[in-house]
Every structure is written in C-alpha cells, then in structure tokens.
mmCIF file of C-alpha atoms in Angstrom:
data_model
loop_
_atom_site.group_PDB
_atom_site.id
_atom_site.type_symbol
_atom_site.label_atom_id
_atom_site.label_comp_id
_atom_site.label_asym_id
_atom_site.label_seq_id
_atom_site.Cartn_x
_atom_site.Cartn_y
_atom_site.Cartn_z
ATOM 1 C CA UNK A 1 -0.068 0.099 -0.022
ATOM 2 C CA UNK A 2 2.615 2.465 1.098
ATOM 3 C CA UNK A 3 4.919 1.409 -1.913
ATOM 4 C CA UNK A 4 2.030 1.668 -4.390
ATOM 5 C CA UNK A 5 1.415 5.325 -3.022
ATOM 6 C CA UNK A 6 5.178 6.178 -3.377
ATOM 7 C CA UNK A 7 5.065 4.714 -6.879
ATOM 8 C CA UNK A 8 2.059 6.762 -7.914
ATOM 9 C CA UNK A 9 3.679 9.871 -6.480
ATOM 10 C CA UNK A 10 6.894 9.081 -8.322
ATOM 11 C CA UNK A 11 5.108 8.693 -11.644
ATOM 12 C CA UNK A 12 2.988 11.809 -11.280
ATOM 13 C CA UNK A 13 6.067 13.991 -10.448
ATOM 14 C CA UNK A 14 7.961 12.566 -13.155
ATOM 15 C CA UNK A 15 5.257 13.046 -15.660
ATOM 16 C CA UNK A 16 4.984 16.681 -14.722
ATOM 17 C CA UNK A 17 8.867 17.092 -15.123
ATOM 18 C CA UNK A 18 8.439 15.652 -18.646
ATOM 19 C CA UNK A 19 5.631 17.819 -19.452
ATOM 20 C CA UNK A 20 7.629 20.796 -18.286
ATOM 21 C CA UNK A 21 10.607 19.754 -20.684
ATOM 22 C CA UNK A 22 8.243 19.280 -23.622
ATOM 23 C CA UNK A 23 6.981 22.943 -23.141
ATOM 24 C CA UNK A 24 10.348 24.454 -22.278
ATOM 25 C CA UNK A 25 11.860 27.002 -24.651
ATOM 26 C CA UNK A 26 14.770 25.889 -26.787
ATOM 27 C CA UNK A 27 18.071 25.314 -25.023
ATOM 28 C CA UNK A 28 20.403 28.428 -25.488
ATOM 29 C CA UNK A 29 17.679 30.887 -26.541
ATOM 30 C CA UNK A 30 16.559 33.001 -23.446
ATOM 31 C CA UNK A 31 13.604 35.289 -23.814
ATOM 32 C CA UNK A 32 13.930 37.922 -21.165
ATOM 33 C CA UNK A 33 17.590 39.036 -20.948
ATOM 34 C CA UNK A 34 17.364 42.831 -20.201
ATOM 35 C CA UNK A 35 18.385 42.620 -16.697
ATOM 36 C CA UNK A 36 21.452 40.365 -17.386
ATOM 37 C CA UNK A 37 22.558 42.759 -20.297
ATOM 38 C CA UNK A 38 22.289 45.642 -17.845
ATOM 39 C CA UNK A 39 24.683 43.867 -15.393
ATOM 40 C CA UNK A 40 27.021 42.960 -18.080
ATOM 41 C CA UNK A 41 27.288 46.502 -19.162
ATOM 42 C CA UNK A 42 27.110 48.077 -15.702
ATOM 43 C CA UNK A 43 29.570 45.993 -13.709
ATOM 44 C CA UNK A 44 32.690 47.524 -15.381
ATOM 45 C CA UNK A 45 31.221 51.073 -15.283
ATOM 46 C CA UNK A 46 30.229 51.357 -11.949
ATOM 47 C CA UNK A 47 32.135 48.827 -9.886
ATOM 48 C CA UNK A 48 35.361 48.267 -12.119
ATOM 49 C CA UNK A 49 34.999 44.531 -11.842
ATOM 50 C CA UNK A 50 35.771 42.179 -14.553
ATOM 51 C CA UNK A 51 34.240 39.149 -13.215
ATOM 52 C CA UNK A 52 30.515 39.855 -13.565
ATOM 53 C CA UNK A 53 29.328 36.951 -11.581
ATOM 54 C CA UNK A 54 31.176 38.155 -8.645
ATOM 55 C CA UNK A 55 29.663 41.687 -9.082
ATOM 56 C CA UNK A 56 26.179 40.126 -9.086
ATOM 57 C CA UNK A 57 27.068 38.007 -6.130
ATOM 58 C CA UNK A 58 28.423 40.602 -3.858
ATOM 59 C CA UNK A 59 26.682 43.725 -5.062
ATOM 60 C CA UNK A 60 23.486 43.666 -7.012
ATOM 61 C CA UNK A 61 22.313 40.410 -5.095
ATOM 62 C CA UNK A 62 24.420 41.019 -2.054
ATOM 63 C CA UNK A 63 21.663 40.309 0.350
ATOM 64 C CA UNK A 64 21.292 36.754 -1.080
ATOM 65 C CA UNK A 65 24.836 36.210 -0.347
ATOM 66 C CA UNK A 66 24.422 37.431 3.212
ATOM 67 C CA UNK A 67 21.652 35.118 3.815
ATOM 68 C CA UNK A 68 23.627 32.478 2.491
ATOM 69 C CA UNK A 69 26.492 33.077 4.674
ATOM 70 C CA UNK A 70 24.145 33.145 7.672
ATOM 71 C CA UNK A 71 22.901 29.795 6.423
ATOM 72 C CA UNK A 72 26.454 28.439 6.564
ATOM 73 C CA UNK A 73 27.003 29.874 9.951
ATOM 74 C CA UNK A 74 23.826 28.321 11.235
ATOM 75 C CA UNK A 75 24.622 25.046 9.729
ATOM 76 C CA UNK A 76 27.986 24.929 11.338
ATOM 77 C CA UNK A 77 26.425 25.901 14.563
ATOM 78 C CA UNK A 78 24.104 23.008 14.009
ATOM 79 C CA UNK A 79 26.839 20.565 13.243
ATOM 80 C CA UNK A 80 28.712 21.816 16.394
ATOM 81 C CA UNK A 81 25.419 21.108 18.517
ATOM 82 C CA UNK A 82 24.559 17.800 17.167
ATOM 83 C CA UNK A 83 28.134 16.595 17.445
ATOM 84 C CA UNK A 84 28.873 17.917 20.909
ATOM 85 C CA UNK A 85 30.536 15.633 23.500
ATOM 86 C CA UNK A 86 28.082 13.897 25.766
ATOM 87 C CA UNK A 87 29.892 13.932 29.145
ATOM 88 C CA UNK A 88 28.081 11.022 30.795
ATOM 89 C CA UNK A 89 28.738 8.696 27.937
ATOM 90 C CA UNK A 90 32.229 9.446 26.636
ATOM 91 C CA UNK A 91 34.235 10.414 29.670
ATOM 92 C CA UNK A 92 36.529 7.764 28.929
ATOM 93 C CA UNK A 93 37.454 9.432 25.592
ATOM 94 C CA UNK A 94 40.513 11.737 25.873
ATOM 95 C CA UNK B 1 44.733 8.555 18.177
ATOM 96 C CA UNK B 2 46.506 5.245 18.121
ATOM 97 C CA UNK B 3 47.286 4.373 14.466
ATOM 98 C CA UNK B 4 49.658 6.353 12.312
ATOM 99 C CA UNK B 5 49.685 6.990 8.566
ATOM 100 C CA UNK B 6 52.789 5.937 6.759
ATOM 101 C CA UNK B 7 55.804 8.160 6.193
ATOM 102 C CA UNK B 8 54.787 8.625 2.340
ATOM 103 C CA UNK B 9 51.468 9.978 3.290
ATOM 104 C CA UNK B 10 52.918 12.404 5.869
ATOM 105 C CA UNK B 11 55.808 13.681 3.555
ATOM 106 C CA UNK B 12 53.553 14.203 0.667
ATOM 107 C CA UNK B 13 51.089 16.170 3.012
ATOM 108 C CA UNK B 14 53.990 18.309 4.327
ATOM 109 C CA UNK B 15 54.855 19.238 0.765
ATOM 110 C CA UNK B 16 51.385 19.780 -0.525
ATOM 111 C CA UNK B 17 49.747 21.790 2.345
ATOM 112 C CA UNK B 18 51.423 25.012 1.697
ATOM 113 C CA UNK B 19 50.920 24.988 -2.013
ATOM 114 C CA UNK B 20 47.067 24.254 -1.390
ATOM 115 C CA UNK B 21 46.621 27.060 0.826
ATOM 116 C CA UNK B 22 48.621 29.390 -1.366
ATOM 117 C CA UNK B 23 46.373 28.430 -4.326
ATOM 118 C CA UNK B 24 43.184 29.000 -2.209
ATOM 119 C CA UNK B 25 44.482 32.520 -1.356
ATOM 120 C CA UNK B 26 45.214 33.183 -5.022
ATOM 121 C CA UNK B 27 41.708 32.171 -5.884
ATOM 122 C CA UNK B 28 40.143 34.339 -3.288
ATOM 123 C CA UNK B 29 42.321 37.525 -3.889
ATOM 124 C CA UNK B 30 41.607 37.168 -7.819
ATOM 125 C CA UNK B 31 37.905 36.514 -7.255
ATOM 126 C CA UNK B 32 36.948 39.909 -9.109
ATOM 127 C CA UNK B 33 39.258 38.873 -12.133
ATOM 128 C CA UNK B 34 39.317 35.220 -12.818
ATOM 129 C CA UNK B 35 36.854 32.405 -12.245
ATOM 130 C CA UNK B 36 36.911 31.759 -8.509
ATOM 131 C CA UNK B 37 36.019 33.803 -5.511
ATOM 132 C CA UNK B 38 35.490 33.622 -1.757
ATOM 133 C CA UNK B 39 33.550 30.328 -1.779
ATOM 134 C CA UNK B 40 35.766 28.293 -4.063
ATOM 135 C CA UNK B 41 38.972 29.628 -2.472
ATOM 136 C CA UNK B 42 37.699 28.785 1.094
ATOM 137 C CA UNK B 43 36.819 25.155 -0.092
ATOM 138 C CA UNK B 44 40.199 24.793 -1.484
ATOM 139 C CA UNK B 45 41.797 25.887 1.851
ATOM 140 C CA UNK B 46 39.368 23.598 3.767
ATOM 141 C CA UNK B 47 40.582 20.706 1.543
ATOM 142 C CA UNK B 48 44.136 21.239 2.914
ATOM 143 C CA UNK B 49 42.561 20.823 6.302
ATOM 144 C CA UNK B 50 41.084 17.413 5.047
ATOM 145 C CA UNK B 51 44.663 16.303 4.170
ATOM 146 C CA UNK B 52 46.040 17.264 7.546
ATOM 147 C CA UNK B 53 43.181 15.476 9.360
ATOM 148 C CA UNK B 54 43.843 12.181 7.212
ATOM 149 C CA UNK B 55 47.695 12.428 7.475
ATOM 150 C CA UNK B 56 47.982 13.322 11.214
ATOM 151 C CA UNK B 57 44.518 12.726 12.676
ATOM 152 C CA UNK B 58 44.548 15.944 14.632
ATOM 153 C CA UNK B 59 44.523 19.656 14.388
ATOM 154 C CA UNK B 60 45.437 20.338 17.894
ATOM 155 C CA UNK B 61 43.139 22.300 20.242
ATOM 156 C CA UNK B 62 41.987 24.821 17.649
ATOM 157 C CA UNK B 63 38.219 24.452 17.587
ATOM 158 C CA UNK B 64 37.479 27.634 19.450
ATOM 159 C CA UNK B 65 39.984 29.519 17.197
ATOM 160 C CA UNK B 66 38.166 28.104 14.057
ATOM 161 C CA UNK B 67 34.579 29.136 15.471
ATOM 162 C CA UNK B 68 36.026 32.700 16.181
ATOM 163 C CA UNK B 69 37.515 32.876 12.928
ATOM 164 C CA UNK B 70 34.213 32.086 11.188
ATOM 165 C CA UNK B 71 32.235 34.403 13.403
ATOM 166 C CA UNK B 72 34.746 37.245 12.641
ATOM 167 C CA UNK B 73 34.618 36.640 8.843
ATOM 168 C CA UNK B 74 30.711 36.825 8.993
ATOM 169 C CA UNK B 75 30.736 39.935 11.164
ATOM 170 C CA UNK B 76 33.131 41.767 8.983
ATOM 171 C CA UNK B 77 31.263 40.829 5.881
ATOM 172 C CA UNK B 78 28.044 42.358 7.310
ATOM 173 C CA UNK B 79 30.070 45.341 8.593
ATOM 174 C CA UNK B 80 31.442 45.958 5.062
ATOM 175 C CA UNK B 81 27.955 45.602 3.582
ATOM 176 C CA UNK B 82 26.395 48.021 6.049
ATOM 177 C CA UNK B 83 29.173 50.805 5.948
ATOM 178 C CA UNK B 84 27.690 51.894 2.636
ATOM 179 C CA UNK B 85 24.387 52.561 4.311
ATOM 180 C CA UNK B 86 24.672 56.165 3.163
ATOM 181 C CA UNK B 87 23.427 55.159 -0.193
ATOM 182 C CA UNK B 88 22.320 51.685 0.062
ATOM 183 C CA UNK B 89 23.328 48.466 1.755
ATOM 184 C CA UNK B 90 26.261 46.826 -0.436
ATOM 185 C CA UNK B 91 26.986 50.025 -1.980
ATOM 186 C CA UNK B 92 30.513 49.996 -3.386
ATOM 187 C CA UNK B 93 31.942 53.049 -1.586
ATOM 188 C CA UNK B 94 35.726 52.066 -2.212
ATOM 189 C CA UNK B 95 35.804 52.182 -5.972
ATOM 190 C CA UNK B 96 37.277 55.455 -7.231
ATOM 191 C CA UNK B 97 39.066 56.366 -4.010
ATOM 192 C CA UNK B 98 42.809 55.777 -3.152
ATOM 193 C CA UNK B 99 42.084 52.884 -0.808
ATOM 194 C CA UNK B 100 43.706 49.515 -1.533
ATOM 195 C CA UNK B 101 41.559 47.737 -4.269
ATOM 196 C CA UNK B 102 40.005 51.054 -4.927
ATOM 197 C CA UNK B 103 41.608 51.680 -8.292
ATOM 198 C CA UNK B 104 39.654 52.026 -11.697
ATOM 199 C CA UNK B 105 40.270 50.280 -14.840
ATOM 200 C CA UNK B 106 42.097 52.064 -17.524
ATOM 201 C CA UNK B 107 39.611 50.981 -20.141
ATOM 202 C CA UNK B 108 36.251 49.052 -20.337
ATOM 203 C CA UNK B 109 35.808 45.889 -22.200
ATOM 204 C CA UNK B 110 38.065 42.910 -22.237
ATOM 205 C CA UNK B 111 41.280 43.793 -20.547
ATOM 206 C CA UNK B 112 44.244 41.638 -19.125
ATOM 207 C CA UNK B 113 42.867 42.018 -15.566
ATOM 208 C CA UNK B 114 44.243 44.543 -12.750
ATOM 209 C CA UNK B 115 44.408 43.403 -9.271
ATOM 210 C CA UNK B 116 43.980 46.842 -7.861
ATOM 211 C CA UNK B 117 40.343 47.077 -8.733
ATOM 212 C CA UNK B 118 37.170 45.840 -7.217
ATOM 213 C CA UNK B 119 36.483 48.027 -4.148
ATOM 214 C CA UNK B 120 34.267 46.349 -1.556
ATOM 215 C CA UNK B 121 33.790 43.310 -3.755
ATOM 216 C CA UNK B 122 37.509 42.231 -3.288
ATOM 217 C CA UNK B 123 37.164 42.637 0.636
ATOM 218 C CA UNK B 124 33.907 40.827 0.695
ATOM 219 C CA UNK B 125 35.608 38.007 -1.335
ATOM 220 C CA UNK B 126 38.301 37.805 1.488
ATOM 221 C CA UNK B 127 35.801 37.796 4.317
ATOM 222 C CA UNK B 128 33.600 35.092 2.735
ATOM 223 C CA UNK B 129 36.698 33.189 1.891
ATOM 224 C CA UNK B 130 37.846 33.321 5.549
ATOM 225 C CA UNK B 131 34.331 32.235 6.819
ATOM 226 C CA UNK B 132 33.952 29.385 4.394
ATOM 227 C CA UNK B 133 37.521 28.101 4.970
ATOM 228 C CA UNK B 134 36.895 28.146 8.846
ATOM 229 C CA UNK B 135 33.403 26.600 8.504
ATOM 230 C CA UNK B 136 34.284 23.814 6.288
ATOM 231 C CA UNK B 137 37.377 23.037 8.321
ATOM 232 C CA UNK B 138 35.182 23.007 11.468
ATOM 233 C CA UNK B 139 32.717 20.625 9.689
ATOM 234 C CA UNK B 140 35.241 18.377 8.629
ATOM 235 C CA UNK B 141 36.983 18.326 11.870
ATOM 236 C CA UNK B 142 33.936 17.679 14.005
ATOM 237 C CA UNK B 143 32.763 14.785 11.815
ATOM 238 C CA UNK B 144 35.998 13.080 11.740
ATOM 239 C CA UNK B 145 36.464 13.547 15.456
ATOM 240 C CA UNK B 146 32.953 12.262 16.462
ATOM 241 C CA UNK B 147 32.758 9.720 13.584
ATOM 242 C CA UNK B 148 35.553 7.644 14.958
ATOM 243 C CA UNK B 149 38.098 8.526 12.099
ATOM 244 C CA UNK B 150 40.802 9.566 14.457
ATOM 245 C CA UNK B 151 40.348 6.169 16.719
ATOM 246 C CA UNK B 152 41.554 2.695 16.090
ATOM 247 C CA UNK B 153 38.917 0.301 14.963
ATOM 248 C CA UNK B 154 36.439 -0.780 17.418
ATOM 249 C CA UNK B 155 37.891 0.555 20.598
ATOM 250 C CA UNK B 156 35.664 3.462 21.931
ATOM 251 C CA UNK B 157 32.408 2.580 20.080
ATOM 252 C CA UNK B 158 32.348 -0.917 21.838
ATOM 253 C CA UNK B 159 33.155 0.567 25.211
ATOM 254 C CA UNK B 160 30.205 2.998 24.629
ATOM 255 C CA UNK B 161 28.040 0.057 23.789
ATOM 256 C CA UNK B 162 28.960 -1.795 26.767
ATOM 257 C CA UNK B 163 28.206 1.070 28.976
ATOM 258 C CA UNK B 164 24.672 1.417 27.475
ATOM 259 C CA UNK C 1 9.710 14.991 -30.966
ATOM 260 C CA UNK C 2 12.245 15.074 -33.837
ATOM 261 C CA UNK C 3 15.823 14.096 -33.321
ATOM 262 C CA UNK C 4 16.993 17.681 -33.796
ATOM 263 C CA UNK C 5 14.736 18.926 -30.955
ATOM 264 C CA UNK C 6 15.817 16.151 -28.857
ATOM 265 C CA UNK C 7 19.447 17.045 -29.150
ATOM 266 C CA UNK C 8 18.420 20.729 -28.369
ATOM 267 C CA UNK C 9 16.611 19.546 -25.365
ATOM 268 C CA UNK C 10 19.470 17.473 -24.041
ATOM 269 C CA UNK C 11 20.319 19.580 -20.950
ATOM 270 C CA UNK C 12 16.597 19.701 -19.792
ATOM 271 C CA UNK C 13 16.229 15.796 -20.342
ATOM 272 C CA UNK C 14 19.250 15.379 -18.344
ATOM 273 C CA UNK C 15 17.918 17.456 -15.482
ATOM 274 C CA UNK C 16 14.650 15.200 -15.585
ATOM 275 C CA UNK C 17 16.713 12.209 -15.398
ATOM 276 C CA UNK C 18 18.709 13.458 -12.530
ATOM 277 C CA UNK C 19 15.544 14.492 -10.650
ATOM 278 C CA UNK C 20 14.032 11.070 -11.368
ATOM 279 C CA UNK C 21 16.988 9.172 -9.956
ATOM 280 C CA UNK C 22 16.966 11.329 -6.900
ATOM 281 C CA UNK C 23 13.303 11.040 -6.331
ATOM 282 C CA UNK C 24 13.406 7.233 -6.831
ATOM 283 C CA UNK C 25 16.162 7.165 -4.224
ATOM 284 C CA UNK C 26 14.312 9.217 -1.703
ATOM 285 C CA UNK C 27 11.120 7.457 -2.168
ATOM 286 C CA UNK C 28 12.125 3.814 -2.138
ATOM 287 C CA UNK C 29 15.337 3.281 -0.187
ATOM 288 C CA UNK C 30 15.543 2.614 3.383
ATOM 289 C CA UNK C 31 19.245 3.524 4.050
ATOM 290 C CA UNK C 32 19.717 7.028 5.236
ATOM 291 C CA UNK C 33 23.077 7.467 3.461
ATOM 292 C CA UNK C 34 21.365 6.521 0.267
ATOM 293 C CA UNK C 35 18.538 8.956 0.856
ATOM 294 C CA UNK C 36 21.188 11.799 1.421
ATOM 295 C CA UNK C 37 22.850 10.808 -1.798
ATOM 296 C CA UNK C 38 19.496 10.935 -3.581
ATOM 297 C CA UNK C 39 18.825 14.446 -2.143
ATOM 298 C CA UNK C 40 22.457 15.528 -3.325
ATOM 299 C CA UNK C 41 21.530 14.178 -6.782
ATOM 300 C CA UNK C 42 18.277 16.218 -6.853
ATOM 301 C CA UNK C 43 20.248 19.391 -5.825
ATOM 302 C CA UNK C 44 22.706 18.650 -8.679
ATOM 303 C CA UNK C 45 19.819 18.443 -11.078
ATOM 304 C CA UNK C 46 18.376 21.887 -9.800
ATOM 305 C CA UNK C 47 21.908 23.430 -10.273
ATOM 306 C CA UNK C 48 22.184 22.045 -13.705
ATOM 307 C CA UNK C 49 18.797 23.358 -14.529
ATOM 308 C CA UNK C 50 19.811 26.856 -13.444
ATOM 309 C CA UNK C 51 22.999 26.884 -15.355
ATOM 310 C CA UNK C 52 21.250 25.616 -18.518
ATOM 311 C CA UNK C 53 18.726 28.525 -18.228
ATOM 312 C CA UNK C 54 21.630 31.035 -18.290
ATOM 313 C CA UNK C 55 23.251 29.663 -21.524
ATOM 314 C CA UNK C 56 23.042 31.572 -24.844
ATOM 315 C CA UNK C 57 24.174 29.895 -27.972
ATOM 316 C CA UNK C 58 27.803 30.520 -28.973
ATOM 317 C CA UNK C 59 28.457 33.123 -26.124
ATOM 318 C CA UNK C 60 31.318 32.979 -23.422
ATOM 319 C CA UNK C 61 31.470 33.067 -19.696
ATOM 320 C CA UNK C 62 30.786 36.425 -18.176
ATOM 321 C CA UNK C 63 34.241 37.520 -17.406
ATOM 322 C CA UNK C 64 36.085 40.300 -18.926
ATOM 323 C CA UNK C 65 39.722 39.275 -18.216
ATOM 324 C CA UNK C 66 41.390 38.561 -21.619
ATOM 325 C CA UNK C 67 37.889 37.756 -23.093
ATOM 326 C CA UNK C 68 37.644 37.167 -26.704
ATOM 327 C CA UNK C 69 34.356 38.779 -27.392
ATOM 328 C CA UNK C 70 31.767 40.708 -25.380
ATOM 329 C CA UNK C 71 28.956 38.278 -26.255
ATOM 330 C CA UNK C 72 28.449 36.865 -22.771
ATOM 331 C CA UNK C 73 25.963 34.355 -21.085
ATOM 332 C CA UNK C 74 23.676 35.610 -18.323
ATOM 333 C CA UNK C 75 25.453 36.093 -15.003
ATOM 334 C CA UNK C 76 22.603 36.084 -12.540
ATOM 335 C CA UNK C 77 21.756 32.382 -12.679
ATOM 336 C CA UNK C 78 25.368 31.602 -12.136
ATOM 337 C CA UNK C 79 25.573 33.609 -9.010
ATOM 338 C CA UNK C 80 22.353 32.012 -7.828
ATOM 339 C CA UNK C 81 23.821 28.520 -8.614
ATOM 340 C CA UNK C 82 26.818 29.394 -6.520
ATOM 341 C CA UNK C 83 24.581 30.372 -3.614
ATOM 342 C CA UNK C 84 22.552 27.153 -4.033
ATOM 343 C CA UNK C 85 25.762 25.102 -3.950
ATOM 344 C CA UNK C 86 26.895 26.448 -0.680
ATOM 345 C CA UNK C 87 23.523 25.911 0.744
ATOM 346 C CA UNK C 88 23.424 22.324 -0.478
ATOM 347 C CA UNK C 89 26.686 21.669 1.072
ATOM 348 C CA UNK C 90 25.465 23.078 4.614
ATOM 349 C CA UNK C 91 22.249 21.044 4.535
ATOM 350 C CA UNK C 92 24.237 17.929 3.502
ATOM 351 C CA UNK C 93 26.816 18.499 6.313
ATOM 352 C CA UNK C 94 23.898 18.830 8.841
ATOM 353 C CA UNK C 95 22.180 15.601 7.397
ATOM 354 C CA UNK C 96 25.201 13.516 7.690
ATOM 355 C CA UNK C 97 25.904 14.633 11.205
ATOM 356 C CA UNK C 98 22.230 13.866 12.158
ATOM 357 C CA UNK C 99 22.864 10.480 10.558
ATOM 358 C CA UNK C 100 25.963 9.866 12.660
ATOM 359 C CA UNK C 101 24.121 10.556 15.741
ATOM 360 C CA UNK C 102 21.270 8.256 14.726
ATOM 361 C CA UNK C 103 23.936 5.556 14.118
ATOM 362 C CA UNK C 104 25.233 6.175 17.534
ATOM 363 C CA UNK C 105 21.874 5.915 19.285
ATOM 364 C CA UNK C 106 20.165 3.087 17.311
ATOM 365 C CA UNK C 107 23.331 1.273 15.948
ATOM 366 C CA UNK C 108 21.701 1.341 12.525
ATOM 367 C CA UNK C 109 20.875 3.718 9.593
ATOM 368 C CA UNK C 110 18.035 1.782 8.318
ATOM 369 C CA UNK C 111 14.632 3.843 8.683
ATOM 370 C CA UNK C 112 12.655 0.924 9.656
ATOM 371 C CA UNK C 113 14.862 0.029 12.680
ATOM 372 C CA UNK C 114 14.333 3.519 14.150
ATOM 373 C CA UNK C 115 10.439 3.439 14.000
ATOM 374 C CA UNK C 116 9.963 2.163 17.476
ATOM 375 C CA UNK C 117 11.256 4.398 20.247
ATOM 376 C CA UNK C 118 13.796 2.501 22.005
ATOM 377 C CA UNK C 119 13.855 2.988 26.027
#
C-alpha cells in the first residue's frame, strides 16, 4: 500500500517534469535578458570589476549572499550542537 | 589516536599543504578577475585541512579558534556591507578612492586584468573566503572526530555500547 | 519530437533524469546514507537546470579578463547557482551529522529500525 502510493507519487511528479521539458523553450535561446545585459554593461562602469558573476554575487544581489553566509554559519552551529561531546557517555575518551 | 599514517602520506602532506593554501588565497584574491572567489578559495583551503586530518589525525586544540575565525569573517562581511548605508546596503563605496583595491580600470571591455580594482567586492571575497574556510574545516574536523576517524577500529564504540 | 529538437533539449532531459533518480532514491530506499545521496543528486539537477537556463548559444563566460568577445551568457543564474551549491553543502553536512548521531543511538541507519522508540 505504502509502496504503491510512493510509486504513484513518483510517476505523477516524473510526468509533470517531462511535461515541463516538452513545453520548455529551446536550449540556449532565453527570452528575457534585459536585466542580465544591464549587469554585463554596468559592472565595469560602476564597480570596475571584470568578473560579472562576482559583481552580481556581492553587489547587485548581495543580500542573497548575506543570507547564504548566515545559513552556512547556522549549519556549522547545528553540526557543532549535534556532534557535541556527551559527558556522561564518553568520559573515557580523551 | 593510536594508528599512524605511513611516512609517504605524511611527507606528501607536508609538501602539499602550503601550495594548496597558497592556491586558495590566490583564488580568493583574484575573485574579481578570474573564475573563482571566496567560496571556491575557502573550499580549497578547507581541502588542505582534510589532508592534514587524514595524515596526522588531529589539528590540535583549535576548535575555538576556528569558531572565532568564522564568526569574525561573517561579522566583517556584514560590517563591510552596512558601511555603505549612506546610499544603499552593499554600496561599493571604495571604488574610485585611493584605498587599496580602489583603483579603476584604464579602459572598459576585455582587458588583461588589474588586481587593484574591485572595491568592496574584493574585501567581501576575502571575508567570505575566511568564513567558508573556517566553516568547512570545522565541519570536517567535528565529523572526523565524532565519527571515529581518528580512533583505532572498535575501541571506543564498543566501550560505549557496553556502557549502554 | 524530432531528433534535432531532442538534441536541443538534451540538458533539460538530463535534469529530468537526475531529478527522477534522486526522487526514486528518496522514495524507495531505506538506508539514510542513500537517501542523502538522492537529495544531493536532486540538488545537482536543480543546479544544472539553473545553469542551462543561463546559456546563450555561442556566447562565452561572463568574465572580461582577456575575453575574446563581449557576447556573454547571463550572470545572474550563475551567481544564484553558487549560492545554491553552498546551501546544499551546508544542509548535506547537517544531514550527515544527524545520521551519525542516529547511528550512535540506534546502531543502525535503516529507517525501519528506528520506527519504534527504544527505551
């Protein structure tokens, strides 16, 4: 029963993905590129930066990077919390 | 730690660690010119940590140092971002001044690449590189320590089972 | 679908295959490590989808250092993919450490063994 449900879910999602591929625009021909063309022209004018990806990452979309760095910090805090030493169980170690 | 890696592994590690770290620093500092940047360079530096852990089994008592380095990297990143609050957050206030990395390109378009450009972006690359390197080293170290990588087979885990 | 359009759609089809493999692994496997591997495969499928959205035929990477032309692909999906990769790394590390603790507590990483609450 549970396996049949999982199978149905798998095939429904898979067919939705295939439907998306059939309706997708051709590879390599994007439709809306105004913003990216603006970034390509503006990054050297305003920031004097050659690497446009870095300019997008740290300036135009800097808040995304800030959130991402915070997520990394939170994940490290989570790892340190999960893998902390349990004193009652492992006092023999070290 | 009771087992020991062979002399070959240790010698190769000794030779390779410094070039790997220098390559990571190169990737971070050239983040505004070439493919690469803070994340990639930090990951490369953390790979040298993985090499050290495999060869020697320990980093010494540096867990708190790594935590502080990571926190300092994140805090300085946020500080650099918010120093431009006069115009907007993440405003590039260094470009065009005489500050280090504050130079401007002689001409726009394809150029050979000048290291003295970038403004805040270079500094943010540096801070994110520090943070990512410390964070990944910390994750690797905690996992290898608690996962029993640094202990001989079946010594402590069996003891723990017996206690339970 | 003709052969030409099939070849044109190849990156998207690869994305669908990766997503299907990851989804199958997550749904049908009982081993936690295998489930995490399936999630990682799905993350890679999403990253590949973002990068293939950014591509413009015949254009080069968006970096001006000794570039051969100024026809460049779109930079924003690349930056977001970079963000997505680091977030995937963080979540994978957290999932793996939780799996390590589960192994320590239940002495198993099979999802069926940890159904019942021991003790």
